[in-house]
mmCIF file of C-alpha atoms and ligand atoms in Angstrom:
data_model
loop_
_atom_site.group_PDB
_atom_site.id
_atom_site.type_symbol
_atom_site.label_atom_id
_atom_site.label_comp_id
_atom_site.label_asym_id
_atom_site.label_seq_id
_atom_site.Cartn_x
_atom_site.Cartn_y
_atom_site.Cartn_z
ATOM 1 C CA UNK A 1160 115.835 100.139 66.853
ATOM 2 C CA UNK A 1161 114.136 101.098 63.788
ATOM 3 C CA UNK A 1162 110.773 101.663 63.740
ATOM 4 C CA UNK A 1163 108.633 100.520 61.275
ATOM 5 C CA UNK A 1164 104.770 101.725 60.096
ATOM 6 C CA UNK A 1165 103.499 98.510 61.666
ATOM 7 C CA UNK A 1166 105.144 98.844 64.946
ATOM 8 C CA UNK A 1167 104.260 102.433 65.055
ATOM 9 C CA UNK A 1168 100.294 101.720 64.216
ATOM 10 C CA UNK A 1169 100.438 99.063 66.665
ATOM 11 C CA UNK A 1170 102.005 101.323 69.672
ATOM 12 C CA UNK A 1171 99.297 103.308 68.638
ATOM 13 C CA UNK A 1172 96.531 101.010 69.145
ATOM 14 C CA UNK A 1173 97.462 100.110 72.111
ATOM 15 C CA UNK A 1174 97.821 103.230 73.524
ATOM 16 C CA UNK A 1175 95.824 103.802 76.490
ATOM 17 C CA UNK A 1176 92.895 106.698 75.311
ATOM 18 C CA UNK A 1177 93.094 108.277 79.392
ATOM 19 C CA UNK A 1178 90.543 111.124 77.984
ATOM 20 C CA UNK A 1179 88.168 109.226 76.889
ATOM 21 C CA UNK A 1180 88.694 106.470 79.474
ATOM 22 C CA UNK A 1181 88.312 109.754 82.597
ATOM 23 C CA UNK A 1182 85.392 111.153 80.838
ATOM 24 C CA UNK A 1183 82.969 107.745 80.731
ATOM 25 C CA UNK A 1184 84.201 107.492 84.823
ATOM 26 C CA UNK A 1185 83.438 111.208 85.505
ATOM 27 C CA UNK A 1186 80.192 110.744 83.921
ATOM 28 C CA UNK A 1187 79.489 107.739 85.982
ATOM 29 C CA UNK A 1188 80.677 109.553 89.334
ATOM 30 C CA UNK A 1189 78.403 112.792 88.335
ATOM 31 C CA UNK A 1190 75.275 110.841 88.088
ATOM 32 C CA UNK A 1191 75.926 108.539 91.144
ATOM 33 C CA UNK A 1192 77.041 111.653 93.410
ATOM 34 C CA UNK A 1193 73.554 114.046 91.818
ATOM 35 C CA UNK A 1194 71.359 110.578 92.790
ATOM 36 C CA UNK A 1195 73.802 110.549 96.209
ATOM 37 C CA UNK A 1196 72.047 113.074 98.012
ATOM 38 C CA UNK A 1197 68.476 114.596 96.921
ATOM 39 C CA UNK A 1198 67.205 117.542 98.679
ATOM 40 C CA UNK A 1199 64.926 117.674 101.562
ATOM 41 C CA UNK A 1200 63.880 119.498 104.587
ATOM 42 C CA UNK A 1201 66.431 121.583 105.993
ATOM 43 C CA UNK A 1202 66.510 122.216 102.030
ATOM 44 C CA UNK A 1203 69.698 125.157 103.060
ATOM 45 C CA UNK A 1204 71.801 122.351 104.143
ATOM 46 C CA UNK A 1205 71.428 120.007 101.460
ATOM 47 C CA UNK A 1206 71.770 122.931 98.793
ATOM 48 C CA UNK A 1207 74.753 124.236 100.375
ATOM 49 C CA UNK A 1208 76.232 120.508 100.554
ATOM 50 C CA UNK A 1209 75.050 119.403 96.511
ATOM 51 C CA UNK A 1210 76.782 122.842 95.740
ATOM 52 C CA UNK A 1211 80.115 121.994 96.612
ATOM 53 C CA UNK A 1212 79.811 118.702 95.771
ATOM 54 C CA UNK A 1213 78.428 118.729 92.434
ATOM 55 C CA UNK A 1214 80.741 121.783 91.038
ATOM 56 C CA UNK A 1215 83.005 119.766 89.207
ATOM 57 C CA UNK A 1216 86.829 118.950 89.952
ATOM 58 C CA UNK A 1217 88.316 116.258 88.237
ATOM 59 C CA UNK A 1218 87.138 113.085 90.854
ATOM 60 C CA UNK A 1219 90.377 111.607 90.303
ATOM 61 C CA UNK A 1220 89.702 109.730 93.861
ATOM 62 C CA UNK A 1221 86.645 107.657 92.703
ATOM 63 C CA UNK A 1222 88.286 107.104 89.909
ATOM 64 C CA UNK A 1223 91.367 105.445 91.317
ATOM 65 C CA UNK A 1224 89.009 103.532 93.745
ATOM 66 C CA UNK A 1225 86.898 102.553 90.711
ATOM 67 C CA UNK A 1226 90.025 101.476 88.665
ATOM 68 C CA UNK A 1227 91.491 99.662 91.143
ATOM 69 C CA UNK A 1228 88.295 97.756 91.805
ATOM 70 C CA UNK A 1229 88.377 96.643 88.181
ATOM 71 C CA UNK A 1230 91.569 96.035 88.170
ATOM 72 C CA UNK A 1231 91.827 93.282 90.716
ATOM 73 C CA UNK A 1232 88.856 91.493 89.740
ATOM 74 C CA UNK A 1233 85.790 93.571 91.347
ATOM 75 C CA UNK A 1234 83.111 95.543 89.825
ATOM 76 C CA UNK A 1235 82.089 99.265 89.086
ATOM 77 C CA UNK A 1236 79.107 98.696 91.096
ATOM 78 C CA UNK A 1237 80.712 97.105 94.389
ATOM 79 C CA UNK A 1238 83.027 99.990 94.654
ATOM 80 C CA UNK A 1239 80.821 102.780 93.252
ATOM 81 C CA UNK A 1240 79.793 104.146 97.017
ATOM 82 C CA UNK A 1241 82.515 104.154 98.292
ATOM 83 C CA UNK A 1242 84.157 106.183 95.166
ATOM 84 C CA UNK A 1243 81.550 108.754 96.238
ATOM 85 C CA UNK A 1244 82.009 108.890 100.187
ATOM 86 C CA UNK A 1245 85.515 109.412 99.025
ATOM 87 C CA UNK A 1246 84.791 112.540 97.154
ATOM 88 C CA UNK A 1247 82.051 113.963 99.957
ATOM 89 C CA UNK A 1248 85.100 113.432 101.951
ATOM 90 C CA UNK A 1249 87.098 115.246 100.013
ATOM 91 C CA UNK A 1250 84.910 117.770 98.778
ATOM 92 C CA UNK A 1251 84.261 118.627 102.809
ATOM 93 C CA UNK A 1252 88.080 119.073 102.925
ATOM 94 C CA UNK A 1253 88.112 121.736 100.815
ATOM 95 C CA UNK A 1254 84.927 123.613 102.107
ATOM 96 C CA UNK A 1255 86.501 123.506 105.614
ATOM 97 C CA UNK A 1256 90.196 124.351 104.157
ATOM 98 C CA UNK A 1257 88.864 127.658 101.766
ATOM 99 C CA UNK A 1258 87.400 128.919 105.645
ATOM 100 C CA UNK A 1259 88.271 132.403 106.404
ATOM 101 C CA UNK A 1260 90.040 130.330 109.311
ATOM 102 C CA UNK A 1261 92.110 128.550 106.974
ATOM 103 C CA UNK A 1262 93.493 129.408 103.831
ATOM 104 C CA UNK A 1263 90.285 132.062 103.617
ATOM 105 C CA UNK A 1264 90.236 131.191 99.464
ATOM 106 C CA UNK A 1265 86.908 132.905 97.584
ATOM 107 C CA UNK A 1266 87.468 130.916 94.414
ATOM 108 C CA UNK A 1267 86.810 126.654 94.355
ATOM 109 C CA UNK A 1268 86.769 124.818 91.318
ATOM 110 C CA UNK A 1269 85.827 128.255 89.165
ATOM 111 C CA UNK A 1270 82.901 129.076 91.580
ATOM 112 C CA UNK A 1271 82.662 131.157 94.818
ATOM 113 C CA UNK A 1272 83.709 129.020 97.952
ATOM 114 C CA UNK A 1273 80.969 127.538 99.905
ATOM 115 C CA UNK A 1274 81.347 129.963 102.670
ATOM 116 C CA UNK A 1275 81.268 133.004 100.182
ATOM 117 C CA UNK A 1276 77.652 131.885 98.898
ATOM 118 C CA UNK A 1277 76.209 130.586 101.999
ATOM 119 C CA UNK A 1278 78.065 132.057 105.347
ATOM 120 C CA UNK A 1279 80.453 130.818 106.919
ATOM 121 C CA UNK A 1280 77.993 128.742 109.301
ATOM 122 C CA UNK A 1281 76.152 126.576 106.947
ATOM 123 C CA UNK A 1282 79.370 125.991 105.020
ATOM 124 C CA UNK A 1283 80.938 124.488 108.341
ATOM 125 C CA UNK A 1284 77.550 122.870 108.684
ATOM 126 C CA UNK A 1285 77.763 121.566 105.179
ATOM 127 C CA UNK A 1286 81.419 120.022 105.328
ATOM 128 C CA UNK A 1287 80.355 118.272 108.712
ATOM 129 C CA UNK A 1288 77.177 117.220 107.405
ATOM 130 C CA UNK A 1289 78.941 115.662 103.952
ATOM 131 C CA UNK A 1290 81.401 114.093 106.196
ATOM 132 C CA UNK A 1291 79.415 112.380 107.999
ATOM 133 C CA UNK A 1292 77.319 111.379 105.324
ATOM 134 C CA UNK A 1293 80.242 109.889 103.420
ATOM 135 C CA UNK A 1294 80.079 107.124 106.000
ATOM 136 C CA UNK A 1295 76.506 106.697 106.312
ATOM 137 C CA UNK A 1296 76.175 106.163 102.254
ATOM 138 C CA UNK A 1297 79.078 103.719 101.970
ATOM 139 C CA UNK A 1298 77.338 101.683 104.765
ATOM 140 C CA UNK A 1299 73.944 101.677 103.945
ATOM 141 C CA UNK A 1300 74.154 101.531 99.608
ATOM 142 C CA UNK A 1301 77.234 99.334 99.032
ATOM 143 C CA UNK A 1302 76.117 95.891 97.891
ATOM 144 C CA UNK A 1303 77.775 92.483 97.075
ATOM 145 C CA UNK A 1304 80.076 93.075 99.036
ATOM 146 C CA UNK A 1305 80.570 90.691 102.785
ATOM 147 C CA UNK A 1306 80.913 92.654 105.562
ATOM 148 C CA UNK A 1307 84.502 92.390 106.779
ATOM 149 C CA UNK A 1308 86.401 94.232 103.627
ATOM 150 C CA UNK A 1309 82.920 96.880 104.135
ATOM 151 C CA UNK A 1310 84.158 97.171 107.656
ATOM 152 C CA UNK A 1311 87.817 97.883 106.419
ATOM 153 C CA UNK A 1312 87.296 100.186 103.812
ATOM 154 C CA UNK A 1313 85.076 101.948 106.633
ATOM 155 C CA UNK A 1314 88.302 101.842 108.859
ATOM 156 C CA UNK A 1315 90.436 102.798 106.261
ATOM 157 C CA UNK A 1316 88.450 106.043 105.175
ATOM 158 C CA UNK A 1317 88.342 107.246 109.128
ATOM 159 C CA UNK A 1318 91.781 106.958 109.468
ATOM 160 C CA UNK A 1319 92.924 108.675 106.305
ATOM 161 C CA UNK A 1320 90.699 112.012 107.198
ATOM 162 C CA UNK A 1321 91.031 111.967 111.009
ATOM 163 C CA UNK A 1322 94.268 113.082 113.151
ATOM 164 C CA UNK A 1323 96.239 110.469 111.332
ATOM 165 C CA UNK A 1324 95.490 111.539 108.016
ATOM 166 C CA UNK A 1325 93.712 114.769 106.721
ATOM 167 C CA UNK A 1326 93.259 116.520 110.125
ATOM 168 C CA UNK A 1327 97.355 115.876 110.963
ATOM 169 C CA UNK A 1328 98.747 116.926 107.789
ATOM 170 C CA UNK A 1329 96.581 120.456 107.884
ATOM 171 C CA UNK A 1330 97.271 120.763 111.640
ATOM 172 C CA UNK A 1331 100.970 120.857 110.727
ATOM 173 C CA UNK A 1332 100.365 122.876 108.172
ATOM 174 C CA UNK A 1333 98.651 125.861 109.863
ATOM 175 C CA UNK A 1334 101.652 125.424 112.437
ATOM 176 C CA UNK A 1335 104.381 126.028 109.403
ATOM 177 C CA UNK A 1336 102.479 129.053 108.582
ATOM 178 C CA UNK A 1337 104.765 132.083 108.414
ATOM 179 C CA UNK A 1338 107.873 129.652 108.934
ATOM 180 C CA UNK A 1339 110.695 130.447 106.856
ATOM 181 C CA UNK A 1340 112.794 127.515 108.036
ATOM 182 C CA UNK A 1341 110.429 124.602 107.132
ATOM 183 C CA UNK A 1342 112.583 121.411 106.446
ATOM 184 C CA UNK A 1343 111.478 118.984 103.640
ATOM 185 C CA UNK A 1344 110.846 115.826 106.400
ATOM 186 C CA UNK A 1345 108.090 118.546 108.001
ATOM 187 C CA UNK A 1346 107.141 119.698 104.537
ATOM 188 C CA UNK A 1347 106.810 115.734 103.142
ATOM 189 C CA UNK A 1348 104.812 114.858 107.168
ATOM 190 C CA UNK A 1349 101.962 117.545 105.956
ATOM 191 C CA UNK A 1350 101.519 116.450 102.651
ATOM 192 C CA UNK A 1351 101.744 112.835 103.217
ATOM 193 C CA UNK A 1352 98.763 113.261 105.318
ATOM 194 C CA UNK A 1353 97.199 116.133 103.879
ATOM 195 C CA UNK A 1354 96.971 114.894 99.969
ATOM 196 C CA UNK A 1355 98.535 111.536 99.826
ATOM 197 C CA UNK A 1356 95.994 110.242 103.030
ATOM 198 C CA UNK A 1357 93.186 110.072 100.921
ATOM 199 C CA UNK A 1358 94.978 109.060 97.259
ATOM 200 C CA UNK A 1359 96.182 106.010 99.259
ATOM 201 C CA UNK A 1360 92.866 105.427 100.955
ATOM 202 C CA UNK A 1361 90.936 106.061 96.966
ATOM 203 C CA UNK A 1362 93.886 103.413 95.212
ATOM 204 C CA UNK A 1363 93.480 100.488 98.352
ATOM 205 C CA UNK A 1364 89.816 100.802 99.252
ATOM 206 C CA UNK A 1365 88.746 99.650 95.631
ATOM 207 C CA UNK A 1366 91.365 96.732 95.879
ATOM 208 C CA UNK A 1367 90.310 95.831 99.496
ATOM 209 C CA UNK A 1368 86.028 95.764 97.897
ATOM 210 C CA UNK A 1369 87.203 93.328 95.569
ATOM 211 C CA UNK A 1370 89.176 91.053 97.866
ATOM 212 C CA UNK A 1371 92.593 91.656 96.247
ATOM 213 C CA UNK A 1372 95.720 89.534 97.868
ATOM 214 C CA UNK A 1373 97.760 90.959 100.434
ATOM 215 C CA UNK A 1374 100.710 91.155 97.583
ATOM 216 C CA UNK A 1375 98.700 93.396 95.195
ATOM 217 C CA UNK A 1376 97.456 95.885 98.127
ATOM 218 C CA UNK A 1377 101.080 96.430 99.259
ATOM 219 C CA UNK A 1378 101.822 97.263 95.251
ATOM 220 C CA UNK A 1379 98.810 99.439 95.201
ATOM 221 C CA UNK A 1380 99.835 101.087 98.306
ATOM 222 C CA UNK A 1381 103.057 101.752 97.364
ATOM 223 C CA UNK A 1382 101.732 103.170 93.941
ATOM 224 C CA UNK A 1383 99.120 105.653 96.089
ATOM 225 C CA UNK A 1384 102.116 107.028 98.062
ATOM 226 C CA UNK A 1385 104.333 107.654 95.397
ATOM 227 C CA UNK A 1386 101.541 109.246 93.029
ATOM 228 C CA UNK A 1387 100.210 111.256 96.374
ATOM 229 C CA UNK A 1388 103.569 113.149 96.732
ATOM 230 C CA UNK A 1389 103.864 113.709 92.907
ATOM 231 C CA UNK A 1390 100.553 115.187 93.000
ATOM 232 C CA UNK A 1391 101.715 117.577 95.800
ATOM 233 C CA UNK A 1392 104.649 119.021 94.036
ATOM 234 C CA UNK A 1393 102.947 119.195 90.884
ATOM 235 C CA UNK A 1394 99.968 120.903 92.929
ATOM 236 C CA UNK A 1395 102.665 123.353 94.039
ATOM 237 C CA UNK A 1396 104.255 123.723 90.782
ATOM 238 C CA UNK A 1397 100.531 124.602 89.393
ATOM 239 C CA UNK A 1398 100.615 127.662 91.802
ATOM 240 C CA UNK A 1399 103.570 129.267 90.154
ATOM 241 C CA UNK A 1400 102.922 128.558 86.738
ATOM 242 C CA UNK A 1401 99.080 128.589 86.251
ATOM 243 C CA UNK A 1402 96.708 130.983 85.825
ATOM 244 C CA UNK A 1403 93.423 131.536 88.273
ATOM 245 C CA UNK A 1404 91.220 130.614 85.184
ATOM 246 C CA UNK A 1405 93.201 127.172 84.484
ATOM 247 C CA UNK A 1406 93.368 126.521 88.640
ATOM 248 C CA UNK A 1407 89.267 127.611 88.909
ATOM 249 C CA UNK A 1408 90.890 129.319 92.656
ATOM 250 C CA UNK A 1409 93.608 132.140 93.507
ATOM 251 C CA UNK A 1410 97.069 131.172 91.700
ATOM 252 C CA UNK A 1411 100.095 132.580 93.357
ATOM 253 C CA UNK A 1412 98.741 131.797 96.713
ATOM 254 C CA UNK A 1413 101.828 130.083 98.444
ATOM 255 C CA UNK A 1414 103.811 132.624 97.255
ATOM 256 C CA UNK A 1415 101.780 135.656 98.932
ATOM 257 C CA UNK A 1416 101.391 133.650 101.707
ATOM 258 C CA UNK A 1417 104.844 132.959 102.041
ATOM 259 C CA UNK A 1418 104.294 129.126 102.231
ATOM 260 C CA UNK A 1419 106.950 126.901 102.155
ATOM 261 C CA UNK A 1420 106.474 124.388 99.057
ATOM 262 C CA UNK A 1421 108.069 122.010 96.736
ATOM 263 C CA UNK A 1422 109.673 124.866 94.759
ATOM 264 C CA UNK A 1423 110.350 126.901 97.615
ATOM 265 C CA UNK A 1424 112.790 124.531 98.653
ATOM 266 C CA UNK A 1425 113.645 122.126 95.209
ATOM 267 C CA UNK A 1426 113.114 125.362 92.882
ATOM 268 C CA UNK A 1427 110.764 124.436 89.764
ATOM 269 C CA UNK A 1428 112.911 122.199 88.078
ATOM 270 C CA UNK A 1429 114.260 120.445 90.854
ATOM 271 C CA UNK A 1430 110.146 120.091 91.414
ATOM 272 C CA UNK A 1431 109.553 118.539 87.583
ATOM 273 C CA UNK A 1432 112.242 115.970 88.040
ATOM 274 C CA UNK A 1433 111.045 114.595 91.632
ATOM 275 C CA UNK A 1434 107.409 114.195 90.403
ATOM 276 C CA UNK A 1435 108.588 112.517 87.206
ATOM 277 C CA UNK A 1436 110.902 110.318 89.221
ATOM 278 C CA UNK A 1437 107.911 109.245 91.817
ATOM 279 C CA UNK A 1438 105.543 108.526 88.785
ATOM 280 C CA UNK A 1439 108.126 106.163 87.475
ATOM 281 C CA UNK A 1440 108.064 104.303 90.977
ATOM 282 C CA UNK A 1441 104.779 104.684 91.053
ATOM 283 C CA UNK A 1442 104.710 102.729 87.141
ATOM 284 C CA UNK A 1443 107.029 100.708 88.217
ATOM 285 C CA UNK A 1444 105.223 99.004 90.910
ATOM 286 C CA UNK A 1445 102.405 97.948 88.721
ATOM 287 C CA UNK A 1446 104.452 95.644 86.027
ATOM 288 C CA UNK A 1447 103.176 92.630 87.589
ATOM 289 C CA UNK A 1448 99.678 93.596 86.634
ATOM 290 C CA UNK A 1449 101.185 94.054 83.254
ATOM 291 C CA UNK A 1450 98.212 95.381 80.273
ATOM 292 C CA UNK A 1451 95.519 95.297 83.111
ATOM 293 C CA UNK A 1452 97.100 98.066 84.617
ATOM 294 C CA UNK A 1453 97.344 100.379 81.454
ATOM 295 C CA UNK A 1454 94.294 102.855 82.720
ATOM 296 C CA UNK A 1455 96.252 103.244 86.499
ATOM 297 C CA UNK A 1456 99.484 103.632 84.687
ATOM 298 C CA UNK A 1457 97.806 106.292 81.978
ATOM 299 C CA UNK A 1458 96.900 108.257 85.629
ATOM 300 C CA UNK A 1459 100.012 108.591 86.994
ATOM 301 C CA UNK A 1460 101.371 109.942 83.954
ATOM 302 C CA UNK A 1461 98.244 112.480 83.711
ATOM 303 C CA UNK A 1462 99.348 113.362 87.468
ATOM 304 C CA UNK A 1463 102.368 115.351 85.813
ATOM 305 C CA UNK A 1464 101.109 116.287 82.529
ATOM 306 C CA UNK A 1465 98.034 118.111 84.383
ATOM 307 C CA UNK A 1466 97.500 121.838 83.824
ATOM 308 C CA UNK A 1467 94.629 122.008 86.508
HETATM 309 C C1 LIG B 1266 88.877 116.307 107.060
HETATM 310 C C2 LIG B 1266 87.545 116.700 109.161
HETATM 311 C C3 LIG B 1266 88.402 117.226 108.088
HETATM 312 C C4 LIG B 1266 88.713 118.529 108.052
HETATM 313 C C5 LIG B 1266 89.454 119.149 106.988
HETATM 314 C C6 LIG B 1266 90.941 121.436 105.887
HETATM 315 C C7 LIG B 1266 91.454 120.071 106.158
HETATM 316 C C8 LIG B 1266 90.896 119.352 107.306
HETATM 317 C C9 LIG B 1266 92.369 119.468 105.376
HETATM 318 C C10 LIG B 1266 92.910 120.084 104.141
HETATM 319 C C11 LIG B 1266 92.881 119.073 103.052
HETATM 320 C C12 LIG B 1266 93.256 119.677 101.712
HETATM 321 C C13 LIG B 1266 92.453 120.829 101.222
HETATM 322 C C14 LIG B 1266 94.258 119.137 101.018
HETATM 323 C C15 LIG B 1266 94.651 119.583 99.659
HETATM 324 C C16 LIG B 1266 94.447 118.440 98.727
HETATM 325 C C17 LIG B 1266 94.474 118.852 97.279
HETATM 326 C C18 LIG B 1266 95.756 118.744 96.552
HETATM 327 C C19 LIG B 1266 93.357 119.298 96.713
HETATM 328 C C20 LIG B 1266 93.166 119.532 95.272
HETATM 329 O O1 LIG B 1266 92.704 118.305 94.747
HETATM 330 P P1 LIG B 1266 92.270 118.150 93.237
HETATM 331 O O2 LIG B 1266 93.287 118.819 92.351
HETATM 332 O O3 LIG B 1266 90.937 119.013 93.196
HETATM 333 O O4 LIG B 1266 91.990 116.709 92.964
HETATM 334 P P2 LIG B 1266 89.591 118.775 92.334
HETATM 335 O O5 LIG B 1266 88.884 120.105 92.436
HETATM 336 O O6 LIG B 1266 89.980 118.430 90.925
HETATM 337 O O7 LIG B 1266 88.839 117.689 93.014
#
């Protein structure tokens, strides 16, 4: 086909503008999460928590639970607790992984790990205490919204960071480490539950606020899973190819470690090809919602562009 100045211009304007479209979100999440959790007495434990939680990162998963709020007819404001507990949840997940215990990492999100500026005690303290906080906050400051899809999305974050989600996956994990013979089902298990747990649980809980159809959750759900795994491989790829500055913690980990990854067993471009091909599934799956979709669909494609 030959492409003409007007049908150029108007691709163009309906291009999807993800940077400015992740920056008003971000802004949103910033100021809800600062207002989420004001300091009192034991002031240690609530500095130690804010610290962690307010030191960036992208918050891709209140956006996607934002988004998909939107997207099937609810509002910013139904959904916007929840979008936090799901980043207290996540930002405990990474406190308790950078543990000496664990993957013992100094560098988080271009600051020192939690544990590195207040002790390894508090920063236990602190991922336990924003855990269970996550729960408390969605229950007590989500409005307009009746109880049973409150209850759900309650269930549905438990189960994505207990032994069936977050927990499993790293409990595998730590099991694989110094394993040269990992297979891809075992390596797929840990990050299923490890990364994709809580993508899936970010994409469906803002879906399940607003009261979306059975139809559309399966659709989301499918799109969380497939954009989960992509974001492990490209997560893995990062490791190789990026630099400590552009990851804000310690490139070239897995490979020191000796950590069987994506490119460990695909090799890099092997890697590329998978994570394009599950962010076209991932697209794919969200035709029916057809222009509505544009901001989810701009995401998935940011999942493999990404240099961070
Ligand atoms: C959940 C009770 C409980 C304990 C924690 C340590 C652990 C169990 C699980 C590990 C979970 C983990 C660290 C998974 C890795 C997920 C991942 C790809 C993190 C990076 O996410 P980004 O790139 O980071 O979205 P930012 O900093 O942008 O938010």
């Amino acid at each position: 086909m030959v492409m003409t100045d007007d049908l150029r211009a108007s691709q163009r304007e309906f291009q999807f503008d993800l940077k400015t479209y992740l920056a008003d979100r971000q802004a949103q999440v910033e100021a809800a999460l600062d207002r989420s959790l004001p300091v009192v007495y034991p002031e240690k434990i609530y500095d130690a928590m804010r610290y962690s939680l307010l030191a960036g990162g992208k918050r891709l998963r209140p956006i996607l639970c934002l988004t998909t709020c939107e997207l099937t007819g609810g509002t910013i404001e139904m959904a916007m607790p929840t979008a936090c507990a799901l980043e207290m949840i996540h930002t405990m997940s990474l406190i308790h992984d950078d543990l000496p215990a664990m993957d013992n990492d100094d560098y988080r999100r271009g600051k020192l790990t939690n544990h590195k500026v207040f002790g390894e005690d508090v920063a236990i303290l602190a991922g336990d205490g924003l855990l269970a906080y996550a729960f408390e906050h969605v229950a007590i400051e989500t409005q307009n919204v009746p109880a049973d899809r409150l209850l759900k999305v309650v269930a549905m974050l438990g189960r994505a960071v207990g032994a069936a989600g977050l927990v499993g996956g790293q409990v595998v994990d730590l099991d694989c480490e110094g394993k040269s013979d990992v297979s891809l089902d075992t390596l797929n298990f840990i990050h299923n539950h490890k990364t994709a747990a809580l993508l899936e649980a970010s994409v469906t809980s803002g879906a399940v606020l607003a009261g979306a159809p059975e139809e559309d959750l399966q659709r989301l759900l499918r799109y969380a899973k497939n954009i989960g795994l992509a974001f492990q491989i490209v997560d893995d790829i990062l490791d190789i190819t990026s630099t400590q500055e552009e990851l804000g913690k310690t490139a070239g980990k897995d490979l020191t470690a000796q950590k069987a990854t994506y490119p460990s067993i695909w090799g890099l471009e092997e890697s590329r090809r998978q994570a394009t091909c599950l962010v076209d599934d991932a697209k794919a799956e969200l035709a029916p919602f057809g222009d509505k979709a544009a901001a989810l669909v701009a995401i998935a494609d940011f999942i493999t562009a990404r240099t961070h």
